[in-house]
Short mmCIF file of C-alpha atoms in Angstrom, two decimals:
data_model
loop_
_atom_site.label_atom_id
_atom_site.label_comp_id
_atom_site.label_asym_id
_atom_site.label_seq_id
_atom_site.Cartn_x
_atom_site.Cartn_y
_atom_site.Cartn_z
CA MET E 171 186.09 -91.38 -120.21
CA PRO E 172 186.76 -91.61 -124.04
CA MET E 173 183.99 -93.14 -126.09
CA LYS E 174 184.41 -96.64 -127.45
CA PRO E 175 184.57 -97.11 -131.10
CA THR E 176 181.02 -97.00 -132.30
CA THR E 177 179.19 -98.52 -135.30
CA VAL E 178 176.04 -96.63 -136.14
CA VAL E 179 173.62 -98.86 -138.18
CA LEU E 180 171.18 -96.47 -139.68
CA PHE E 181 167.87 -98.00 -140.91
CA GLY E 182 165.91 -95.76 -143.24
CA ALA E 183 169.24 -94.21 -144.19
CA THR E 184 167.95 -92.59 -147.35
CA GLY E 185 164.80 -91.17 -145.76
CA ASP E 186 163.85 -87.53 -145.06
CA LEU E 187 164.83 -87.56 -141.37
CA SER E 188 168.16 -89.11 -142.14
CA ARG E 189 168.90 -86.57 -144.92
CA ARG E 190 167.90 -83.51 -142.92
CA LYS E 191 169.10 -84.45 -139.45
CA LEU E 192 170.88 -87.76 -138.76
CA LEU E 193 173.53 -87.75 -141.54
CA PRO E 194 174.65 -84.17 -140.94
CA GLY E 195 174.52 -84.77 -137.28
CA LEU E 196 176.68 -87.91 -137.49
CA LEU E 197 179.31 -85.91 -139.53
CA HIS E 198 179.10 -83.02 -136.93
CA LEU E 199 179.80 -85.44 -134.15
CA PHE E 200 182.74 -86.85 -135.99
CA GLN E 201 184.12 -83.34 -136.79
CA SER E 202 183.78 -82.14 -133.29
CA GLY E 203 185.62 -85.14 -131.88
CA LEU E 204 182.73 -86.41 -129.71
CA MET E 205 182.52 -89.62 -131.89
CA GLU E 206 185.67 -89.58 -133.79
CA ASP E 207 185.96 -93.37 -133.87
CA ILE E 208 182.85 -94.02 -135.86
CA GLN E 209 181.63 -96.20 -138.71
CA VAL E 210 178.20 -95.72 -140.33
CA VAL E 211 176.29 -98.62 -142.03
CA GLY E 212 173.30 -97.29 -143.92
CA THR E 213 170.46 -99.52 -145.05
CA SER E 214 167.15 -98.86 -146.66
CA LEU E 215 164.76 -100.32 -149.29
CA GLU E 216 166.34 -98.17 -151.94
CA ASP E 217 168.82 -99.71 -154.36
CA HIS E 218 171.99 -97.98 -153.55
CA THR E 219 175.65 -98.99 -153.59
CA THR E 220 178.27 -97.76 -150.96
CA GLU E 221 179.44 -95.39 -153.79
CA THR E 222 175.90 -93.90 -154.58
CA PHE E 223 175.27 -93.73 -150.80
CA ILE E 224 178.47 -91.66 -150.13
CA ASP E 225 177.27 -89.35 -152.99
CA PHE E 226 173.76 -89.21 -151.14
CA VAL E 227 175.28 -88.25 -147.76
CA GLU E 228 177.51 -85.73 -149.47
CA GLN E 229 174.52 -83.83 -150.89
CA ALA E 230 172.65 -84.16 -147.60
CA VAL E 231 175.40 -82.59 -145.53
CA LYS E 232 175.98 -79.88 -148.13
CA GLU E 233 172.19 -79.01 -148.09
CA PHE E 234 171.38 -79.50 -144.48
CA GLY E 235 174.71 -79.23 -142.61
CA ASP E 236 175.53 -75.99 -140.76
CA GLU E 237 179.13 -75.65 -141.52
CA THR E 238 181.54 -75.73 -144.53
CA ILE E 239 183.23 -79.12 -144.43
CA SER E 240 186.86 -79.15 -145.50
CA PRO E 241 187.75 -81.65 -148.38
CA GLU E 242 190.07 -83.52 -146.04
CA LEU E 243 187.53 -83.92 -143.34
CA TRP E 244 184.90 -85.26 -145.84
CA THR E 245 187.32 -87.60 -147.44
CA GLU E 246 188.02 -89.07 -144.10
CA PHE E 247 184.29 -89.35 -143.06
CA ALA E 248 183.42 -90.87 -146.50
CA THR E 249 185.82 -93.79 -145.76
CA ARG E 250 183.65 -94.64 -142.82
CA LEU E 251 180.46 -94.95 -144.75
CA ARG E 252 179.07 -98.11 -146.28
CA PHE E 253 175.66 -99.19 -147.55
CA VAL E 254 173.82 -102.57 -147.46
CA PRO E 255 170.47 -102.87 -149.25
CA GLY E 256 167.47 -104.22 -147.35
CA SER E 257 167.24 -106.91 -149.76
CA ALA E 258 170.51 -108.47 -148.54
CA GLY E 259 168.72 -109.71 -145.41
CA ALA E 260 170.24 -110.62 -141.98
CA GLU E 261 173.32 -112.23 -143.45
CA GLY E 262 174.10 -109.22 -145.56
CA LEU E 263 173.59 -106.83 -142.73
CA ARG E 264 175.91 -108.88 -140.37
CA THR E 265 178.51 -109.04 -143.04
CA ALA E 266 178.49 -105.23 -143.62
CA VAL E 267 178.81 -104.52 -139.87
CA LEU E 268 181.62 -106.93 -139.33
CA GLU E 269 183.38 -105.46 -142.47
CA ALA E 270 183.05 -101.92 -140.86
CA GLU E 271 184.48 -103.28 -137.53
CA ARG E 272 187.35 -105.22 -139.02
CA ASN E 273 189.96 -102.80 -137.63
CA TRP E 274 188.47 -102.78 -134.08
CA ALA E 275 189.22 -106.48 -133.57
CA GLY E 276 189.55 -107.13 -129.84
CA GLN E 277 188.22 -103.70 -128.82
CA GLY E 278 184.66 -104.70 -128.41
CA PRO E 279 183.02 -101.87 -130.37
CA ALA E 280 179.57 -100.39 -129.29
CA ARG E 281 176.80 -100.69 -131.79
CA LEU E 282 174.04 -98.21 -132.08
CA HIS E 283 171.07 -99.14 -134.24
CA TYR E 284 168.98 -96.11 -135.19
CA LEU E 285 165.55 -97.11 -136.52
CA SER E 286 164.45 -94.19 -138.67
CA VAL E 287 161.69 -96.26 -140.04
CA PRO E 288 157.74 -96.08 -139.79
CA PRO E 289 156.48 -97.45 -136.51
CA LYS E 290 154.76 -100.53 -138.29
CA ALA E 291 158.25 -101.50 -139.64
CA ALA E 292 160.10 -101.32 -136.33
CA LEU E 293 159.49 -104.75 -135.09
CA ALA E 294 160.55 -106.29 -138.38
CA VAL E 295 163.95 -104.53 -137.92
CA VAL E 296 164.19 -105.66 -134.33
CA HIS E 297 163.81 -109.30 -135.49
CA LEU E 298 166.17 -108.77 -138.29
CA LEU E 299 168.86 -107.61 -135.83
CA ALA E 300 168.21 -110.67 -133.77
CA GLU E 301 168.57 -113.02 -136.81
CA ALA E 302 171.73 -111.19 -137.79
CA GLY E 303 173.25 -111.65 -134.23
CA LEU E 304 173.63 -107.87 -133.79
CA VAL E 305 171.89 -107.47 -130.44
CA GLU E 306 174.74 -108.10 -128.03
CA HIS E 307 176.87 -105.03 -127.06
CA SER E 308 174.35 -102.85 -128.88
CA ARG E 309 171.74 -100.14 -128.09
CA ILE E 310 168.54 -99.33 -130.19
CA ILE E 311 167.03 -95.92 -130.78
CA MET E 312 163.22 -96.00 -131.48
CA GLU E 313 161.31 -93.35 -133.23
CA LYS E 314 157.97 -92.04 -132.30
CA PRO E 315 155.11 -92.72 -131.82
CA PHE E 316 155.61 -95.64 -129.53
CA GLY E 317 152.22 -97.45 -129.69
CA THR E 318 148.91 -95.89 -130.43
CA ASP E 319 147.16 -96.90 -127.08
CA LEU E 320 147.80 -98.75 -123.94
CA GLU E 321 147.28 -102.17 -125.37
CA SER E 322 149.46 -101.48 -128.41
CA ALA E 323 152.20 -100.09 -126.29
CA ARG E 324 152.21 -102.95 -123.95
CA LYS E 325 152.40 -105.44 -126.83
CA LEU E 326 155.22 -103.48 -128.53
CA ASN E 327 157.25 -103.37 -125.29
CA ALA E 328 156.53 -107.10 -124.63
CA GLU E 329 157.83 -108.11 -128.06
CA LEU E 330 160.77 -105.59 -127.99
CA HIS E 331 161.83 -107.04 -124.78
CA GLN E 332 162.14 -110.53 -126.19
CA VAL E 333 165.15 -109.32 -128.10
CA PHE E 334 166.49 -106.24 -126.23
CA ASP E 335 166.78 -105.41 -122.41
CA GLU E 336 165.17 -102.20 -121.28
CA ALA E 337 168.56 -100.83 -120.66
CA GLN E 338 169.45 -101.19 -124.46
CA ILE E 339 166.36 -99.29 -125.56
CA PHE E 340 166.31 -95.49 -126.34
CA ARG E 341 162.76 -94.15 -127.15
CA ILE E 342 163.63 -90.74 -128.70
CA ASP E 343 162.13 -87.38 -128.15
CA HIS E 344 164.11 -84.70 -130.03
CA PHE E 345 162.38 -81.96 -127.88
CA LEU E 346 164.32 -83.01 -124.85
CA GLY E 347 167.62 -83.03 -126.86
CA LYS E 348 167.36 -79.23 -127.13
CA GLU E 349 169.50 -77.07 -124.94
CA ALA E 350 166.67 -75.00 -123.81
CA ALA E 351 164.69 -78.08 -122.49
CA GLN E 352 167.74 -79.28 -120.57
CA ASN E 353 168.24 -75.68 -119.26
CA ILE E 354 164.95 -76.10 -117.43
CA LEU E 355 166.64 -78.45 -115.16
CA ALA E 356 169.65 -76.11 -114.62
CA PHE E 357 167.34 -73.10 -114.00
CA ARG E 358 165.10 -75.01 -111.55
CA PHE E 359 167.55 -76.97 -109.48
CA ALA E 360 170.82 -74.84 -109.49
CA ASN E 361 169.27 -71.61 -108.44
CA GLY E 362 168.14 -70.60 -104.91
CA LEU E 363 166.13 -67.84 -106.47
CA PHE E 364 163.83 -69.96 -108.35
CA GLU E 365 163.66 -73.43 -106.70
CA PRO E 366 161.66 -72.34 -103.71
CA ILE E 367 158.83 -70.66 -105.77
CA TRP E 368 158.50 -73.62 -108.15
CA HIS E 369 155.33 -74.51 -106.37
CA ARG E 370 151.54 -74.28 -106.49
CA ASN E 371 151.66 -71.54 -103.80
CA ASN E 372 153.40 -69.31 -106.32
CA ILE E 373 152.46 -70.68 -109.88
CA GLU E 374 149.03 -69.93 -111.24
CA HIS E 375 149.31 -72.14 -114.42
CA VAL E 376 151.86 -73.45 -117.02
CA GLN E 377 151.44 -73.39 -120.67
CA ILE E 378 153.41 -75.63 -123.20
CA ASP E 379 152.74 -74.42 -126.64
CA VAL E 380 154.07 -75.85 -129.95
CA PRO E 381 152.25 -74.29 -132.84
CA GLU E 382 153.57 -75.30 -136.34
CA SER E 383 153.12 -73.46 -139.61
CA LEU E 384 153.90 -76.47 -141.73
CA GLY E 385 151.08 -78.51 -143.26
CA LEU E 386 150.71 -82.29 -143.88
CA GLU E 387 150.99 -82.60 -147.65
CA GLN E 388 153.89 -84.90 -147.35
CA ARG E 389 152.74 -86.89 -144.27
CA ALA E 390 149.05 -87.38 -144.82
CA ASP E 391 149.10 -91.20 -144.98
CA PHE E 392 150.95 -91.48 -141.70
CA TYR E 393 148.88 -88.55 -140.06
CA GLU E 394 145.48 -90.03 -140.99
CA ASN E 395 146.14 -92.84 -138.61
CA THR E 396 147.71 -90.89 -135.95
CA GLY E 397 146.55 -87.27 -135.33
CA ALA E 398 148.12 -84.50 -133.32
CA TYR E 399 147.50 -86.07 -129.87
CA LYS E 400 149.38 -89.35 -130.60
CA ASP E 401 151.99 -87.65 -132.83
CA MET E 402 153.01 -84.76 -130.64
CA VAL E 403 151.38 -84.68 -127.21
CA VAL E 404 152.26 -88.19 -125.86
CA THR E 405 155.66 -88.21 -127.38
CA HIS E 406 156.79 -84.58 -126.92
CA LEU E 407 154.68 -82.15 -124.89
CA PHE E 408 154.16 -84.59 -121.98
CA GLN E 409 157.89 -85.29 -121.96
CA VAL E 410 158.69 -81.47 -121.75
CA MET E 411 155.98 -81.13 -118.99
CA ALA E 412 157.80 -83.87 -116.90
CA PHE E 413 161.00 -81.77 -116.91
CA THR E 414 158.95 -78.85 -115.93
CA ALA E 415 156.99 -80.62 -113.14
CA MET E 416 159.54 -83.22 -111.68
CA GLU E 417 160.78 -83.15 -108.18
CA PRO E 418 164.58 -82.74 -107.55
CA PRO E 419 166.32 -85.95 -108.42
CA THR E 420 168.70 -87.32 -105.80
CA SER E 421 171.61 -86.79 -108.22
CA PHE E 422 172.26 -85.85 -111.81
CA ASP E 423 172.15 -89.52 -112.79
CA PRO E 424 170.05 -90.82 -115.66
CA ALA E 425 168.29 -93.37 -113.37
CA ALA E 426 167.60 -90.67 -110.75
CA ILE E 427 166.10 -88.29 -113.40
CA THR E 428 164.08 -90.95 -115.08
CA GLU E 429 162.47 -91.99 -111.77
CA GLU E 430 161.39 -88.41 -111.17
CA LYS E 431 159.89 -88.10 -114.62
CA ASN E 432 158.04 -91.33 -114.05
CA LYS E 433 156.73 -89.99 -110.89
CA VAL E 434 155.14 -87.09 -112.76
CA PHE E 435 153.45 -89.42 -115.17
CA ARG E 436 152.16 -91.62 -112.26
CA SER E 437 150.69 -88.43 -110.58
CA MET E 438 148.86 -87.19 -113.67
CA LEU E 439 145.07 -87.43 -113.65
CA PRO E 440 143.37 -89.14 -116.51
CA ILE E 441 142.84 -86.67 -119.29
CA ASP E 442 139.14 -85.52 -119.30
CA PRO E 443 137.69 -85.27 -122.72
CA HIS E 444 135.72 -82.13 -121.71
CA ASP E 445 139.18 -80.51 -121.17
CA VAL E 446 140.25 -81.03 -124.61
CA VAL E 447 139.69 -79.13 -127.91
CA ARG E 448 140.44 -80.91 -131.17
CA GLY E 449 140.59 -79.06 -134.49
CA GLN E 450 141.30 -79.66 -138.18
CA TYR E 451 142.51 -77.01 -140.50
CA VAL E 452 140.30 -76.12 -143.38
CA GLY E 453 141.82 -77.77 -146.49
CA TYR E 454 143.15 -80.90 -144.77
CA GLN E 455 140.54 -83.05 -146.27
CA ASP E 456 141.60 -82.00 -149.83
CA ILE E 457 145.02 -83.49 -149.33
CA LYS E 458 145.69 -86.86 -151.26
CA GLY E 459 145.34 -89.68 -149.02
CA VAL E 460 142.96 -88.04 -146.54
CA LYS E 461 139.43 -89.35 -146.33
CA PRO E 462 136.78 -86.73 -147.34
CA ASP E 463 134.96 -87.08 -144.07
CA SER E 464 138.19 -87.42 -141.91
CA GLU E 465 137.85 -86.85 -138.17
CA THR E 466 141.62 -86.76 -137.64
CA GLU E 467 142.64 -83.70 -135.53
CA THR E 468 145.60 -81.55 -136.84
CA PHE E 469 145.28 -79.42 -133.79
CA ILE E 470 144.84 -80.20 -130.11
CA ALA E 471 144.69 -78.07 -126.99
CA LEU E 472 144.11 -79.63 -123.45
CA LYS E 473 144.21 -79.08 -119.67
CA CYS E 474 145.77 -81.55 -117.54
CA TYR E 475 146.83 -81.86 -113.93
CA VAL E 476 149.83 -83.32 -111.91
CA ASP E 477 148.05 -84.41 -108.70
CA ASN E 478 150.76 -84.36 -106.14
CA TRP E 479 151.65 -81.99 -103.25
CA ARG E 480 153.63 -79.64 -105.39
CA TRP E 481 151.16 -79.14 -108.27
CA ALA E 482 147.62 -79.99 -106.98
CA GLY E 483 145.07 -77.69 -108.65
CA VAL E 484 147.66 -76.05 -110.94
CA PRO E 485 146.41 -76.54 -114.59
CA PHE E 486 148.92 -77.31 -117.36
CA TYR E 487 147.65 -76.10 -120.81
CA LEU E 488 149.14 -77.86 -123.73
CA ARG E 489 148.63 -76.89 -127.37
CA THR E 490 149.96 -77.91 -130.72
CA GLY E 491 148.72 -77.84 -134.30
CA LYS E 492 149.62 -77.67 -137.98
CA ARG E 493 149.12 -74.74 -140.37
CA MET E 494 148.90 -72.25 -137.47
CA ALA E 495 149.81 -68.50 -137.42
CA GLU E 496 153.52 -69.23 -136.75
CA GLY E 497 155.82 -71.96 -135.61
CA ALA E 498 156.97 -71.61 -131.88
CA ARG E 499 157.97 -73.98 -129.10
CA ILE E 500 157.58 -72.28 -125.62
CA ILE E 501 156.98 -73.13 -121.96
CA SER E 502 155.42 -70.40 -120.04
CA ILE E 503 155.21 -70.27 -116.20
CA ALA E 504 152.53 -67.85 -115.05
CA PHE E 505 153.08 -66.73 -111.50
CA LYS E 506 150.28 -65.71 -109.08
CA GLU E 507 149.56 -61.97 -108.74
CA PRO E 508 149.91 -60.37 -105.32
CA PRO E 509 146.88 -61.02 -103.09
CA LYS E 510 146.28 -57.30 -102.61
CA SER E 511 147.51 -54.16 -104.38
CA MET E 512 148.66 -51.01 -102.67
CA PHE E 513 148.78 -49.14 -106.04
CA PRO E 514 146.23 -46.83 -107.32
CA GLU E 515 143.60 -48.20 -109.91
CA ASP E 516 145.12 -46.20 -112.70
CA SER E 517 148.76 -47.31 -112.11
CA GLY E 518 148.50 -49.99 -114.62
CA ILE E 519 149.03 -52.89 -112.15
CA GLY E 520 147.41 -56.00 -113.57
CA ASP E 521 146.73 -54.61 -116.97
CA HIS E 522 149.30 -56.94 -118.67
CA GLY E 523 148.51 -60.18 -116.79
CA PRO E 524 150.74 -62.13 -114.44
CA ASP E 525 154.52 -62.30 -114.37
CA HIS E 526 155.90 -64.90 -116.64
CA LEU E 527 158.98 -66.98 -116.95
CA THR E 528 159.22 -68.16 -120.54
CA PHE E 529 161.46 -70.79 -122.14
CA ASP E 530 161.80 -70.67 -125.92
CA LEU E 531 162.83 -74.14 -127.15
CA ALA E 532 163.57 -73.02 -130.64
CA ASP E 533 167.01 -73.83 -132.07
CA LYS E 534 168.27 -70.48 -130.99
CA ALA E 535 167.24 -70.83 -127.28
CA LYS E 536 165.98 -67.94 -125.27
CA MET E 537 164.63 -67.33 -121.80
CA SER E 538 162.60 -64.35 -120.66
CA LEU E 539 161.35 -63.11 -117.13
CA SER E 540 158.58 -60.53 -117.29
CA PHE E 541 157.46 -58.38 -114.33
CA TYR E 542 156.04 -54.96 -113.40
CA GLY E 543 158.24 -52.03 -112.82
CA LYS E 544 157.79 -48.27 -112.46
CA ARG E 545 157.61 -46.01 -115.44
CA PRO E 546 160.13 -43.18 -115.02
CA GLY E 547 158.60 -39.83 -114.16
CA PRO E 548 156.18 -38.41 -111.68
CA GLY E 549 153.37 -40.34 -110.38
CA MET E 550 153.10 -44.19 -110.03
CA LYS E 551 152.62 -45.71 -113.41
CA LEU E 552 153.63 -49.33 -113.86
CA ASP E 553 154.72 -51.05 -117.05
CA LYS E 554 155.65 -54.65 -117.83
CA LEU E 555 159.31 -55.01 -118.24
CA SER E 556 161.38 -58.16 -119.17
CA MET E 557 164.80 -59.62 -118.75
CA GLN E 558 165.87 -61.76 -121.60
CA PHE E 559 168.82 -64.12 -122.25
CA ALA E 560 169.69 -65.57 -125.69
CA MET E 561 171.97 -68.43 -126.16
CA GLN E 562 173.43 -66.94 -129.38
CA ASP E 563 174.71 -64.00 -127.16
CA THR E 564 177.10 -66.12 -125.18
CA THR E 565 180.65 -67.23 -125.94
CA TRP E 566 179.60 -70.84 -125.93
CA ALA E 567 176.95 -70.62 -128.54
CA GLY E 568 178.95 -72.60 -130.97
CA SER E 569 179.09 -75.43 -128.65
CA VAL E 570 175.35 -76.16 -128.98
CA LEU E 571 174.51 -79.60 -130.35
CA GLU E 572 171.48 -79.97 -132.49
CA ALA E 573 168.88 -82.09 -130.78
CA TYR E 574 169.43 -85.21 -132.71
CA GLU E 575 173.13 -84.82 -132.31
CA ARG E 576 172.78 -84.67 -128.56
CA LEU E 577 170.51 -87.67 -128.43
CA ILE E 578 172.61 -89.88 -130.69
CA TYR E 579 175.63 -88.97 -128.56
CA ASP E 580 173.89 -89.83 -125.31
CA ALA E 581 172.62 -93.10 -126.61
CA ALA E 582 175.99 -94.06 -127.82
CA ARG E 583 177.22 -93.46 -124.28
CA GLY E 584 174.20 -95.19 -122.72
CA ASP E 585 172.82 -92.12 -121.02
CA HIS E 586 168.97 -92.51 -120.57
CA THR E 587 168.33 -89.05 -119.17
CA LEU E 588 166.58 -87.60 -122.14
CA PHE E 589 164.78 -90.77 -123.24
CA ASN E 590 161.45 -92.36 -122.29
CA THR E 591 160.99 -95.74 -120.55
CA ALA E 592 158.51 -98.57 -121.08
CA GLU E 593 156.88 -97.62 -117.75
CA GLY E 594 156.54 -93.96 -118.69
CA ILE E 595 154.99 -94.37 -122.15
CA GLU E 596 152.63 -97.06 -120.93
CA ARG E 597 151.43 -94.77 -118.02
CA LEU E 598 150.78 -91.96 -120.56
CA TRP E 599 148.67 -94.14 -122.71
CA GLU E 600 146.79 -95.24 -119.59
CA ILE E 601 145.87 -91.64 -118.64
CA SER E 602 144.86 -91.13 -122.34
CA ALA E 603 142.29 -93.86 -122.42
CA SER E 604 139.20 -91.82 -121.96
CA LEU E 605 140.23 -89.31 -124.48
CA LEU E 606 141.02 -92.02 -127.08
CA GLU E 607 137.60 -93.75 -126.30
CA ARG E 608 135.51 -90.59 -126.33
CA PRO E 609 137.27 -87.86 -128.41
CA PRO E 610 135.43 -84.49 -128.59
CA VAL E 611 134.16 -83.29 -131.85
CA VAL E 612 136.78 -82.03 -134.35
CA ARG E 613 136.32 -78.28 -135.05
CA PRO E 614 137.55 -76.62 -138.12
CA TYR E 615 139.98 -73.66 -137.97
CA GLN E 616 141.46 -71.34 -140.67
CA GLN E 617 145.07 -71.88 -141.92
CA GLY E 618 147.30 -69.22 -140.38
CA SER E 619 145.02 -68.92 -137.16
CA TRP E 620 145.76 -69.86 -133.61
CA GLY E 621 143.22 -72.84 -133.63
CA PRO E 622 139.38 -73.08 -133.09
CA ASN E 623 137.73 -70.39 -130.94
CA GLN E 624 136.96 -73.00 -128.21
CA ILE E 625 140.54 -72.78 -126.98
CA HIS E 626 139.70 -69.51 -125.21
CA GLN E 627 137.00 -71.16 -123.17
CA LEU E 628 139.48 -73.88 -122.32
CA VAL E 629 142.09 -71.59 -120.82
CA ALA E 630 139.67 -68.97 -119.24
CA PRO E 631 140.01 -67.02 -117.00
CA HIS E 632 143.56 -67.05 -118.24
CA THR E 633 144.74 -66.10 -121.83
CA TRP E 634 147.17 -67.89 -124.08
CA ARG E 635 150.68 -66.71 -123.98
CA LEU E 636 151.02 -66.91 -127.73
CA PRO E 637 150.70 -64.65 -129.65
CA PHE E 638 153.20 -62.71 -127.39
CA GLU E 639 152.16 -59.23 -126.31
CA ARG E 640 155.62 -58.12 -127.21
CA THR E 641 158.36 -59.51 -129.45
CA TRP E 642 161.73 -61.01 -128.30
CA ARG E 643 164.35 -58.26 -128.34
CA GLU E 644 167.02 -58.85 -131.00
CA SER E 645 170.59 -58.20 -129.76
CA ASP E 646 172.51 -55.31 -131.57
CA PRO E 647 175.66 -56.87 -133.05
CA ASN E 648 177.33 -53.50 -132.72
CA GLY E 649 176.63 -53.38 -128.89
#
């Protein structure tokens, strides 16, 4: 079904996320033909005109776009851009949107409002849209974090639902927009080889590990009131965990997939503060805007459980932090080792840990399955081998949409598959209550490390999958 003409109203249009991801993404969606009938109305607190905004967008796509854009394509896209300053108010915004849609009279265009604004400004935008009469026939994308605890999430949802129906609301998580995250669903439910073993009888534990090498020099004001748990775990890592743990949906339908994700959240046990390690990198308190005695965590690792028939007793280990040894985004499934070994003690069996299935959620998606095999030669020596698959090695690598592009496209079509719901986000804050009320002590860790030493006690008798014992193989372009 062809997509209806769509007006994207981009709030915070001159911000960093817009410059790096959203504006280049909208151009790519236009260029690819996925959203060829599009108008973009940008608005922000900055004092731009449509002409200066077009210049701003051109610089953004040149700096952060992936491909060289032909002059003809850019000229056509530029005609679809307009800007209205925030000071113009509801009437000015409505006038700009109707002007953008003047050639679509009678076609009933769809409107997609993207709120690339700080969370504290979101409700003001929602009420502005209501005042401007731009709620009907529209959808709204909300950025993270959605609330800071159960009470604030419920209050935010209640006020939001006074203006927008739940079906109109898209709470974004760009991790789920990545091809590799969606590949988990294909891998699990399309293959008779893996679906039967995706179970506590075969799986020892699961790790979801998202270390980041970036610091917080540019985000300290926001981060001081948020921290790693609210910023990353509730909004990203738990969502990825739901894809990993969910039961087979009745169909590949957004409502069916959302229901299975929410079942995972309902089955989660409350987070035990004793199963959490919080850390803060040395030097964080020296950043402007950070309190000298700050207890904000820039790192968090935790153990949690999905208490249902499939996963009872299987620990899920989640870790994320800033200024760590390297940036990575992996999901690692550790399979149980055989109950008894027939091989001699010096064969090497067990020396390299359990078999792993690893999904790399980086932009160049990869998957790896590691297992023991016999070393060639006399005797019985076993080594860890691996089979690896890389998205860039396929003929369809060029079809990959960047995460934000995929999510904008899905929201414009009304597909909720990769978005969270009011029920889901409130349940996650509910299981977080004990941790938020009694957070464990914040422990220092050195920049460039893997976090505080206590993370090893948390995961024992297992070990963290990162750092890898072996590196990903790079494909040979010469074959």
